[in-house]
JSON list of C-alpha atoms in Angstrom, two decimals:
[
{"chain": "W", "resi": 1, "resn": "MET", "atom": "CA", "xyz": [-106.98, 52.90, 10.46]},
{"chain": "W", "resi": 2, "resn": "PRO", "atom": "CA", "xyz": [-104.76, 55.97, 10.93]},
{"chain": "W", "resi": 3, "resn": "TYR", "atom": "CA", "xyz": [-107.52, 59.38, 11.53]},
{"chain": "W", "resi": 4, "resn": "THR", "atom": "CA", "xyz": [-107.68, 61.39, 9.01]},
{"chain": "W", "resi": 5, "resn": "PRO", "atom": "CA", "xyz": [-109.19, 64.71, 9.81]},
{"chain": "W", "resi": 6, "resn": "THR", "atom": "CA", "xyz": [-113.05, 66.29, 8.37]},
{"chain": "W", "resi": 7, "resn": "GLN", "atom": "CA", "xyz": [-112.42, 69.49, 6.51]},
{"chain": "W", "resi": 8, "resn": "ALA", "atom": "CA", "xyz": [-113.84, 71.39, 8.98]},
{"chain": "W", "resi": 9, "resn": "GLU", "atom": "CA", "xyz": [-111.55, 69.68, 11.52]},
{"chain": "W", "resi": 10, "resn": "MET", "atom": "CA", "xyz": [-108.63, 70.67, 9.64]},
{"chain": "W", "resi": 11, "resn": "GLU", "atom": "CA", "xyz": [-109.90, 74.22, 8.89]},
{"chain": "W", "resi": 12, "resn": "GLU", "atom": "CA", "xyz": [-110.33, 74.44, 12.92]},
{"chain": "W", "resi": 13, "resn": "MET", "atom": "CA", "xyz": [-106.48, 72.92, 13.33]},
{"chain": "W", "resi": 14, "resn": "ASP", "atom": "CA", "xyz": [-105.29, 75.94, 11.01]},
{"chain": "W", "resi": 15, "resn": "VAL", "atom": "CA", "xyz": [-107.38, 79.07, 12.89]},
{"chain": "W", "resi": 16, "resn": "LYS", "atom": "CA", "xyz": [-106.29, 77.12, 16.49]},
{"chain": "W", "resi": 17, "resn": "GLY", "atom": "CA", "xyz": [-102.53, 76.70, 15.20]},
{"chain": "W", "resi": 18, "resn": "ASP", "atom": "CA", "xyz": [-102.82, 80.26, 14.06]},
{"chain": "W", "resi": 19, "resn": "ALA", "atom": "CA", "xyz": [-103.29, 81.16, 17.67]},
{"chain": "W", "resi": 20, "resn": "LEU", "atom": "CA", "xyz": [-100.96, 79.17, 19.51]},
{"chain": "W", "resi": 21, "resn": "TYR", "atom": "CA", "xyz": [-98.60, 80.03, 16.70]},
{"chain": "W", "resi": 22, "resn": "GLU", "atom": "CA", "xyz": [-99.18, 84.00, 17.90]},
{"chain": "W", "resi": 23, "resn": "GLN", "atom": "CA", "xyz": [-98.54, 82.90, 21.44]},
{"chain": "W", "resi": 24, "resn": "LEU", "atom": "CA", "xyz": [-95.14, 80.98, 21.09]},
{"chain": "W", "resi": 25, "resn": "ARG", "atom": "CA", "xyz": [-94.01, 83.97, 19.08]},
{"chain": "W", "resi": 26, "resn": "PRO", "atom": "CA", "xyz": [-91.86, 86.17, 22.27]},
{"chain": "W", "resi": 27, "resn": "ILE", "atom": "CA", "xyz": [-90.33, 82.46, 22.28]},
{"chain": "W", "resi": 28, "resn": "VAL", "atom": "CA", "xyz": [-89.38, 81.03, 18.91]},
{"chain": "W", "resi": 29, "resn": "GLU", "atom": "CA", "xyz": [-89.37, 83.88, 17.02]},
{"chain": "W", "resi": 30, "resn": "THR", "atom": "CA", "xyz": [-85.59, 84.07, 17.64]},
{"chain": "W", "resi": 31, "resn": "GLU", "atom": "CA", "xyz": [-82.60, 85.22, 15.08]},
{"chain": "W", "resi": 32, "resn": "GLU", "atom": "CA", "xyz": [-81.19, 81.23, 14.78]},
{"chain": "W", "resi": 33, "resn": "ASN", "atom": "CA", "xyz": [-85.50, 80.10, 14.36]},
{"chain": "W", "resi": 34, "resn": "ILE", "atom": "CA", "xyz": [-86.15, 81.93, 11.55]},
{"chain": "W", "resi": 35, "resn": "GLY", "atom": "CA", "xyz": [-86.72, 80.97, 8.70]},
{"chain": "W", "resi": 36, "resn": "LYS", "atom": "CA", "xyz": [-86.50, 77.45, 10.25]},
{"chain": "W", "resi": 37, "resn": "LEU", "atom": "CA", "xyz": [-89.94, 75.26, 10.34]},
{"chain": "W", "resi": 38, "resn": "ILE", "atom": "CA", "xyz": [-91.98, 74.72, 13.46]},
{"chain": "W", "resi": 39, "resn": "SER", "atom": "CA", "xyz": [-95.10, 71.59, 14.41]},
{"chain": "W", "resi": 40, "resn": "ILE", "atom": "CA", "xyz": [-97.18, 72.48, 17.07]},
{"chain": "W", "resi": 41, "resn": "ASP", "atom": "CA", "xyz": [-100.35, 70.22, 18.58]},
{"chain": "W", "resi": 42, "resn": "THR", "atom": "CA", "xyz": [-103.33, 72.22, 18.18]},
{"chain": "W", "resi": 43, "resn": "LEU", "atom": "CA", "xyz": [-104.59, 69.58, 21.13]},
{"chain": "W", "resi": 44, "resn": "SER", "atom": "CA", "xyz": [-101.78, 69.80, 23.71]},
{"chain": "W", "resi": 45, "resn": "GLY", "atom": "CA", "xyz": [-99.79, 73.23, 22.23]},
{"chain": "W", "resi": 46, "resn": "ASP", "atom": "CA", "xyz": [-96.35, 71.25, 22.47]},
{"chain": "W", "resi": 47, "resn": "TYR", "atom": "CA", "xyz": [-94.47, 71.81, 19.75]},
{"chain": "W", "resi": 48, "resn": "GLU", "atom": "CA", "xyz": [-90.65, 70.81, 18.13]},
{"chain": "W", "resi": 49, "resn": "ILE", "atom": "CA", "xyz": [-88.35, 73.52, 15.55]},
{"chain": "W", "resi": 50, "resn": "ASP", "atom": "CA", "xyz": [-86.36, 71.89, 13.04]},
{"chain": "W", "resi": 51, "resn": "GLU", "atom": "CA", "xyz": [-84.72, 72.61, 9.38]},
{"chain": "W", "resi": 52, "resn": "ASP", "atom": "CA", "xyz": [-86.92, 69.46, 8.66]},
{"chain": "W", "resi": 53, "resn": "ILE", "atom": "CA", "xyz": [-90.69, 69.70, 8.72]},
{"chain": "W", "resi": 54, "resn": "LEU", "atom": "CA", "xyz": [-90.62, 65.96, 8.94]},
{"chain": "W", "resi": 55, "resn": "LEU", "atom": "CA", "xyz": [-88.24, 65.63, 11.83]},
{"chain": "W", "resi": 56, "resn": "CYS", "atom": "CA", "xyz": [-90.02, 67.83, 14.05]},
{"chain": "W", "resi": 57, "resn": "GLY", "atom": "CA", "xyz": [-93.31, 66.37, 13.17]},
{"chain": "W", "resi": 58, "resn": "LYS", "atom": "CA", "xyz": [-91.58, 63.20, 13.98]},
{"chain": "W", "resi": 59, "resn": "ARG", "atom": "CA", "xyz": [-90.09, 64.29, 17.24]},
{"chain": "W", "resi": 60, "resn": "LEU", "atom": "CA", "xyz": [-93.59, 65.46, 18.17]},
{"chain": "W", "resi": 61, "resn": "GLN", "atom": "CA", "xyz": [-95.50, 63.09, 17.80]},
{"chain": "W", "resi": 62, "resn": "GLU", "atom": "CA", "xyz": [-93.21, 60.29, 19.72]},
{"chain": "W", "resi": 63, "resn": "ARG", "atom": "CA", "xyz": [-93.88, 62.50, 22.82]},
{"chain": "W", "resi": 64, "resn": "HIS", "atom": "CA", "xyz": [-97.79, 63.07, 21.60]},
{"chain": "W", "resi": 65, "resn": "PRO", "atom": "CA", "xyz": [-99.17, 59.73, 20.01]},
{"chain": "W", "resi": 66, "resn": "ASP", "atom": "CA", "xyz": [-102.43, 61.17, 18.19]},
{"chain": "W", "resi": 67, "resn": "ALA", "atom": "CA", "xyz": [-100.98, 64.85, 18.03]},
{"chain": "W", "resi": 68, "resn": "ARG", "atom": "CA", "xyz": [-103.20, 67.00, 15.27]},
{"chain": "W", "resi": 69, "resn": "MET", "atom": "CA", "xyz": [-99.77, 68.95, 13.99]},
{"chain": "W", "resi": 70, "resn": "VAL", "atom": "CA", "xyz": [-100.42, 71.87, 12.08]},
{"chain": "W", "resi": 71, "resn": "GLY", "atom": "CA", "xyz": [-96.62, 73.28, 10.09]},
{"chain": "W", "resi": 72, "resn": "LYS", "atom": "CA", "xyz": [-95.36, 76.98, 9.91]},
{"chain": "W", "resi": 73, "resn": "ARG", "atom": "CA", "xyz": [-92.25, 78.64, 8.71]},
{"chain": "W", "resi": 74, "resn": "ILE", "atom": "CA", "xyz": [-91.18, 81.15, 12.02]},
{"chain": "W", "resi": 75, "resn": "GLY", "atom": "CA", "xyz": [-90.64, 84.57, 10.42]},
{"chain": "W", "resi": 76, "resn": "TYR", "atom": "CA", "xyz": [-92.31, 83.89, 7.48]},
{"chain": "W", "resi": 77, "resn": "ASN", "atom": "CA", "xyz": [-95.91, 84.36, 5.99]},
{"chain": "W", "resi": 78, "resn": "ALA", "atom": "CA", "xyz": [-96.10, 81.02, 4.35]},
{"chain": "W", "resi": 79, "resn": "VAL", "atom": "CA", "xyz": [-93.59, 77.35, 4.87]},
{"chain": "W", "resi": 80, "resn": "TYR", "atom": "CA", "xyz": [-93.58, 76.66, 1.39]},
{"chain": "W", "resi": 81, "resn": "SER", "atom": "CA", "xyz": [-93.86, 78.86, -2.18]},
{"chain": "W", "resi": 82, "resn": "ILE", "atom": "CA", "xyz": [-94.37, 77.44, -5.68]},
{"chain": "W", "resi": 83, "resn": "GLY", "atom": "CA", "xyz": [-93.82, 80.05, -8.17]},
{"chain": "W", "resi": 84, "resn": "GLY", "atom": "CA", "xyz": [-94.69, 82.78, -5.76]},
{"chain": "W", "resi": 85, "resn": "SER", "atom": "CA", "xyz": [-92.59, 84.70, -3.00]},
{"chain": "W", "resi": 86, "resn": "ILE", "atom": "CA", "xyz": [-92.89, 83.83, 0.67]},
{"chain": "W", "resi": 87, "resn": "SER", "atom": "CA", "xyz": [-92.65, 87.04, 2.56]},
{"chain": "W", "resi": 88, "resn": "ARG", "atom": "CA", "xyz": [-90.69, 88.13, 6.83]},
{"chain": "W", "resi": 89, "resn": "THR", "atom": "CA", "xyz": [-93.15, 88.98, 8.71]},
{"chain": "W", "resi": 90, "resn": "LYS", "atom": "CA", "xyz": [-93.43, 91.66, 10.40]},
{"chain": "W", "resi": 91, "resn": "PRO", "atom": "CA", "xyz": [-90.71, 91.54, 13.62]},
{"chain": "W", "resi": 92, "resn": "LEU", "atom": "CA", "xyz": [-92.47, 91.95, 17.64]}
]
């Protein structure tokens, strides 16, 4: 049976994912990566970058089958927007 995190675990993964992304920002926020998607394994700190969130998540899960992943859009405040807009974060 697949693992299903509790609400508290999901919130913890989100906080840890934000902290890991902040550590990765100087490495991943390059001109070629701005706007791409990143999947981060909150257990290992490993990550994958791609234009397709499913592909980067799949590659990450191949290396870490028990990965607890969070996804982010590099250089932006949200991955997707419905009826609104996403904003570019301040460059480092």
